[in-house]
Amino acid sequence: MGGWNTVVGMVNGLMKDLSITVPVALHVDHGGAVDICKDAIYAGFTSIMYDGSHDSIDKNVINTKIIVDYATPLNISVEAEVGIVGGTEDGVTGGVNYASLKECKMIAATGIDFLAASLGSVHGDYAGEPNLGYDEMVEYSSKTGLPLVLHGGSGIPDDMIKKAIASGQAKINVNTEVQKAFSKGIRQYIEEGKDQITTGYDPRKVIGTYAYKNMKKTITEKLTLFGSTNKA
Ligand code: 13P
């Protein structure tokens, strides 16, 4: 997308030009290195996820604390991950590794604002039914005093999502379902031959006719399911 400054400029411009009044967090998801997160903070991001879940817990704690020390004076929220959310994201595939309460408490002590504790969800498509740890969600959120973040929100049945929210999940990440809604719209447009009629090849039409609307519909449905509508 160009880089951090490009994204910050675009989002700030959209907020101004479209007179957006709801609070907007500009969030880095899965920031994989301290320097990357630092650059995002200084470019103007307002929320950072440092993901050190692939390192040892001790290294994860040290690096997360560095990010907290940069972010907190600037009023920027920090999310950290413990355990490994399985599945495939950005071409990288891994298995689920449940977070332990001990490690969650260690990372919570760094001063983070929300905790992505891996408790059975996976990025991308599920092979069968998700196996979510609801009891652990209740226990971990109450014992760390932190709101939880559910990664791998695509493909989880609605009743499970509601139970996860009731068990302490306060932020839910959904990517795959939105990407699929987009691709489906592009496919429909091309299959209907719309790109071959007059100026149908214009990318604004290719994207705007179905793909954009499909994404919007998916996002609206998720906001309704999560109980987030009119909550900002
Ligand atoms: P899905 O792609 O499975 O929805 O996961 C998204 C996610 O957790 C991004 O951090």
Tab-separated table of C-alpha atoms and ligand atoms in Angstrom:
chain	number	residue	atom	x	y	z
A	1	MET	CA	0.000	0.000	0.000
A	2	GLY	CA	2.995	2.286	-0.308
A	3	GLY	CA	4.024	2.495	3.334
A	4	TRP	CA	2.885	3.716	6.761
A	5	ASN	CA	2.847	7.397	5.815
A	6	THR	CA	0.735	6.697	2.739
A	7	VAL	CA	-1.873	4.861	4.802
A	8	VAL	CA	-1.939	7.492	7.553
A	9	GLY	CA	-2.323	10.286	4.991
A	10	MET	CA	-5.112	8.454	3.192
A	11	VAL	CA	-7.079	7.647	6.359
A	12	ASN	CA	-6.695	11.134	7.812
A	13	GLY	CA	-7.756	12.612	4.469
A	14	LEU	CA	-10.831	10.380	4.280
A	15	MET	CA	-11.863	11.313	7.826
A	16	LYS	CA	-11.631	14.994	6.934
A	17	ASP	CA	-13.150	14.897	3.459
A	18	LEU	CA	-16.023	12.603	4.456
A	19	SER	CA	-16.600	14.392	7.802
A	20	ILE	CA	-16.305	11.106	9.719
A	21	THR	CA	-17.447	11.658	13.288
A	22	VAL	CA	-17.193	8.170	14.816
A	23	PRO	CA	-13.853	7.428	16.512
A	24	VAL	CA	-11.447	5.712	14.090
A	25	ALA	CA	-8.516	3.566	15.222
A	26	LEU	CA	-5.765	3.096	12.676
A	27	HIS	CA	-4.414	-0.266	13.751
A	28	VAL	CA	-1.344	-2.300	12.788
A	29	ASP	CA	-2.284	-5.982	12.749
A	30	HIS	CA	0.442	-8.561	13.496
A	31	GLY	CA	3.350	-6.137	13.613
A	32	GLY	CA	6.130	-8.697	13.542
A	33	ALA	CA	9.153	-6.632	14.609
A	34	VAL	CA	9.776	-3.827	17.077
A	35	ASP	CA	11.200	-1.486	14.437
A	36	ILE	CA	8.202	-1.982	12.160
A	37	CYS	CA	5.821	-1.075	14.993
A	38	LYS	CA	7.944	1.923	15.981
A	39	ASP	CA	7.820	3.269	12.419
A	40	ALA	CA	4.029	2.874	12.376
A	41	ILE	CA	3.681	4.698	15.696
A	42	TYR	CA	5.743	7.646	14.499
A	43	ALA	CA	3.910	7.762	11.161
A	44	GLY	CA	0.625	8.307	13.031
A	45	PHE	CA	-1.004	4.922	13.670
A	46	THR	CA	-3.164	5.025	16.797
A	47	SER	CA	-3.205	1.336	17.741
A	48	ILE	CA	-0.516	-1.346	17.460
A	49	MET	CA	-0.552	-5.096	17.652
A	50	TYR	CA	2.909	-6.387	18.368
A	51	ASP	CA	2.932	-10.091	17.527
A	52	GLY	CA	5.848	-11.832	19.181
A	53	SER	CA	3.967	-15.116	19.527
A	54	HIS	CA	6.486	-16.972	17.382
A	55	ASP	CA	9.307	-16.088	19.805
A	56	SER	CA	9.846	-17.479	23.302
A	57	ILE	CA	7.545	-15.953	25.903
A	58	ASP	CA	10.494	-14.142	27.515
A	59	LYS	CA	11.458	-12.451	24.236
A	60	ASN	CA	7.800	-11.713	23.495
A	61	VAL	CA	7.453	-9.985	26.887
A	62	ILE	CA	10.642	-7.929	26.418
A	63	ASN	CA	9.639	-6.730	22.934
A	64	THR	CA	6.020	-6.077	23.879
A	65	LYS	CA	7.218	-3.916	26.789
A	66	ILE	CA	9.402	-1.887	24.394
A	67	ILE	CA	6.322	-1.179	22.268
A	68	VAL	CA	4.228	-0.294	25.337
A	69	ASP	CA	6.916	2.189	26.409
A	70	TYR	CA	6.831	3.876	22.998
A	71	ALA	CA	3.066	3.828	22.640
A	72	THR	CA	1.689	4.690	26.066
A	73	PRO	CA	3.001	8.293	26.310
A	74	LEU	CA	1.428	8.934	22.893
A	75	ASN	CA	-1.938	7.494	23.997
A	76	ILE	CA	-1.641	4.646	21.473
A	77	SER	CA	-3.241	1.330	22.412
A	78	VAL	CA	-1.224	-1.900	22.308
A	79	GLU	CA	-2.373	-5.461	21.619
A	80	ALA	CA	-0.100	-8.466	22.091
A	81	GLU	CA	-0.453	-12.147	21.191
A	82	VAL	CA	0.225	-15.218	23.283
A	83	GLY	CA	0.013	-18.771	21.954
A	84	ILE	CA	-0.266	-19.269	18.215
A	85	VAL	CA	-3.418	-18.665	16.191
A	86	GLY	CA	-3.194	-21.481	13.637
A	87	GLY	CA	-4.212	-21.550	10.008
A	88	THR	CA	-2.932	-19.556	7.073
A	89	GLU	CA	-2.346	-15.837	6.871
A	90	ASP	CA	-0.316	-14.039	4.208
A	91	GLY	CA	0.843	-17.419	2.916
A	92	VAL	CA	2.189	-18.600	6.286
A	93	THR	CA	0.595	-21.754	7.735
A	94	GLY	CA	0.846	-23.009	11.325
A	95	GLY	CA	-0.999	-25.164	13.892
A	96	VAL	CA	-3.023	-23.922	16.892
A	97	ASN	CA	-1.071	-23.563	20.115
A	98	TYR	CA	-3.295	-22.684	23.102
A	99	ALA	CA	-2.113	-19.808	25.254
A	100	SER	CA	-1.416	-20.582	28.914
A	101	LEU	CA	-2.724	-18.407	31.744
A	102	LYS	CA	0.811	-18.017	33.106
A	103	GLU	CA	2.051	-16.560	29.811
A	104	CYS	CA	-1.030	-14.345	29.465
A	105	LYS	CA	-0.357	-12.886	32.927
A	106	MET	CA	3.287	-12.262	31.996
A	107	ILE	CA	2.346	-10.343	28.852
A	108	ALA	CA	-0.484	-8.499	30.637
A	109	ALA	CA	2.055	-7.180	33.168
A	110	THR	CA	3.780	-5.196	30.372
A	111	GLY	CA	0.848	-2.753	30.418
A	112	ILE	CA	-0.900	-3.747	27.178
A	113	ASP	CA	-4.504	-2.699	26.523
A	114	PHE	CA	-5.850	-5.905	24.956
A	115	LEU	CA	-4.786	-9.490	24.752
A	116	ALA	CA	-4.907	-11.828	21.774
A	117	ALA	CA	-4.806	-15.169	23.572
A	118	SER	CA	-4.914	-18.067	21.154
A	119	LEU	CA	-7.791	-20.281	22.290
A	120	GLY	CA	-8.739	-22.424	19.328
A	121	SER	CA	-9.404	-19.970	16.518
A	122	VAL	CA	-7.460	-20.127	13.244
A	123	HIS	CA	-6.741	-17.666	10.449
A	124	GLY	CA	-8.390	-18.528	7.150
A	125	ASP	CA	-10.732	-21.479	6.594
A	126	TYR	CA	-11.576	-23.951	9.386
A	127	ALA	CA	-11.157	-27.655	8.788
A	128	GLY	CA	-14.385	-28.745	10.539
A	129	GLU	CA	-15.943	-26.935	13.534
A	130	PRO	CA	-13.866	-24.445	15.507
A	131	ASN	CA	-12.897	-25.737	18.948
A	132	LEU	CA	-12.955	-22.586	21.065
A	133	GLY	CA	-11.876	-22.483	24.714
A	134	TYR	CA	-14.762	-20.535	26.269
A	135	ASP	CA	-13.857	-21.397	29.882
A	136	GLU	CA	-10.309	-20.193	29.290
A	137	MET	CA	-11.653	-16.976	27.742
A	138	VAL	CA	-13.640	-16.231	30.912
A	139	GLU	CA	-10.732	-17.144	33.159
A	140	TYR	CA	-8.008	-15.338	31.221
A	141	SER	CA	-9.954	-12.112	30.748
A	142	SER	CA	-10.954	-11.957	34.410
A	143	LYS	CA	-7.514	-12.917	35.773
A	144	THR	CA	-5.578	-10.523	33.508
A	145	GLY	CA	-8.227	-7.782	33.702
A	146	LEU	CA	-7.897	-7.336	29.936
A	147	PRO	CA	-10.380	-7.388	27.058
A	148	LEU	CA	-9.590	-10.274	24.692
A	149	VAL	CA	-9.088	-10.189	20.930
A	150	LEU	CA	-10.378	-13.027	18.776
A	151	HIS	CA	-8.202	-13.550	15.716
A	152	GLY	CA	-9.454	-15.804	12.940
A	153	GLY	CA	-13.034	-14.507	13.154
A	154	SER	CA	-14.018	-15.789	9.676
A	155	GLY	CA	-16.021	-18.980	9.422
A	156	ILE	CA	-17.022	-19.173	13.099
A	157	PRO	CA	-20.780	-19.895	13.386
A	158	ASP	CA	-22.865	-17.024	14.780
A	159	ASP	CA	-23.815	-18.819	18.014
A	160	MET	CA	-20.141	-19.495	18.782
A	161	ILE	CA	-19.265	-15.852	18.126
A	162	LYS	CA	-21.970	-14.749	20.575
A	163	LYS	CA	-20.716	-17.188	23.209
A	164	ALA	CA	-17.128	-15.965	22.684
A	165	ILE	CA	-18.248	-12.351	23.144
A	166	ALA	CA	-20.107	-13.318	26.333
A	167	SER	CA	-16.896	-15.048	27.481
A	168	GLY	CA	-14.665	-11.970	27.188
A	169	GLN	CA	-13.849	-11.325	23.509
A	170	ALA	CA	-14.074	-7.570	22.917
A	171	LYS	CA	-12.466	-7.210	19.480
A	172	ILE	CA	-12.948	-9.661	16.624
A	173	ASN	CA	-10.718	-9.760	13.551
A	174	VAL	CA	-12.365	-10.770	10.285
A	175	ASN	CA	-10.349	-10.833	7.095
A	176	THR	CA	-10.912	-13.977	5.012
A	177	GLU	CA	-14.704	-13.566	4.762
A	178	VAL	CA	-14.327	-9.968	3.595
A	179	GLN	CA	-11.679	-10.927	1.047
A	180	LYS	CA	-13.908	-13.711	-0.263
A	181	ALA	CA	-16.854	-11.308	-0.575
A	182	PHE	CA	-14.615	-9.040	-2.656
A	183	SER	CA	-13.303	-11.805	-4.940
A	184	LYS	CA	-16.797	-13.194	-5.462
A	185	GLY	CA	-17.934	-9.773	-6.677
A	186	ILE	CA	-15.034	-9.490	-9.113
A	187	ARG	CA	-15.763	-12.986	-10.415
A	188	GLN	CA	-19.443	-12.160	-10.957
A	189	TYR	CA	-18.552	-8.949	-12.803
A	190	ILE	CA	-16.142	-10.713	-15.163
A	191	GLU	CA	-18.375	-13.756	-15.665
A	192	GLU	CA	-21.263	-11.483	-16.641
A	193	GLY	CA	-18.934	-9.927	-19.236
A	194	LYS	CA	-19.462	-6.449	-17.790
A	195	ASP	CA	-15.810	-5.576	-18.319
A	196	GLN	CA	-16.374	-5.930	-22.053
A	197	ILE	CA	-19.306	-3.543	-22.327
A	198	THR	CA	-18.386	0.104	-23.144
A	199	THR	CA	-15.937	1.293	-20.443
A	200	GLY	CA	-16.634	-1.611	-18.094
A	201	TYR	CA	-12.909	-2.277	-17.961
A	202	ASP	CA	-12.489	0.802	-15.709
A	203	PRO	CA	-11.141	-0.527	-12.377
A	204	ARG	CA	-13.585	1.742	-10.516
A	205	LYS	CA	-16.438	-0.124	-12.205
A	206	VAL	CA	-14.769	-3.527	-11.853
A	207	ILE	CA	-14.441	-2.975	-8.111
A	208	GLY	CA	-17.443	-0.738	-7.476
A	209	THR	CA	-20.234	-2.713	-9.126
A	210	TYR	CA	-20.305	-5.850	-6.954
A	211	ALA	CA	-17.032	-6.328	-5.052
A	212	TYR	CA	-17.219	-3.153	-2.973
A	213	LYS	CA	-20.904	-3.690	-2.193
A	214	ASN	CA	-20.278	-7.317	-1.208
A	215	MET	CA	-17.562	-6.250	1.231
A	216	LYS	CA	-19.807	-3.575	2.704
A	217	LYS	CA	-22.632	-6.085	3.174
A	218	THR	CA	-20.324	-8.585	4.906
A	219	ILE	CA	-18.921	-5.904	7.212
A	220	THR	CA	-22.409	-4.611	8.057
A	221	GLU	CA	-23.581	-8.152	8.910
A	222	LYS	CA	-20.562	-8.685	11.161
A	223	LEU	CA	-21.109	-5.378	12.969
A	224	THR	CA	-24.716	-6.408	13.618
A	225	LEU	CA	-23.715	-9.898	14.803
A	226	PHE	CA	-21.028	-8.506	17.105
A	227	GLY	CA	-23.448	-5.967	18.622
A	228	SER	CA	-21.176	-3.102	17.575
A	229	THR	CA	-23.671	-1.008	15.614
A	230	ASN	CA	-24.079	2.494	17.066
A	231	LYS	CA	-21.663	1.686	19.886
A	232	ALA	CA	-18.802	4.010	18.861
B	1	13P	P1	-9.488	-14.471	9.309
B	1	13P	O1	-8.802	-14.176	8.028
B	1	13P	O2	-9.574	-15.912	9.610
B	1	13P	O3	-10.802	-13.782	9.422
B	1	13P	O4	-8.560	-13.862	10.463
B	1	13P	C1	-8.283	-12.491	10.453
B	1	13P	C2	-7.337	-12.121	11.538
B	1	13P	O5	-7.327	-12.702	12.599
B	1	13P	C3	-6.440	-11.013	11.267
B	1	13P	O6	-5.596	-10.760	12.339
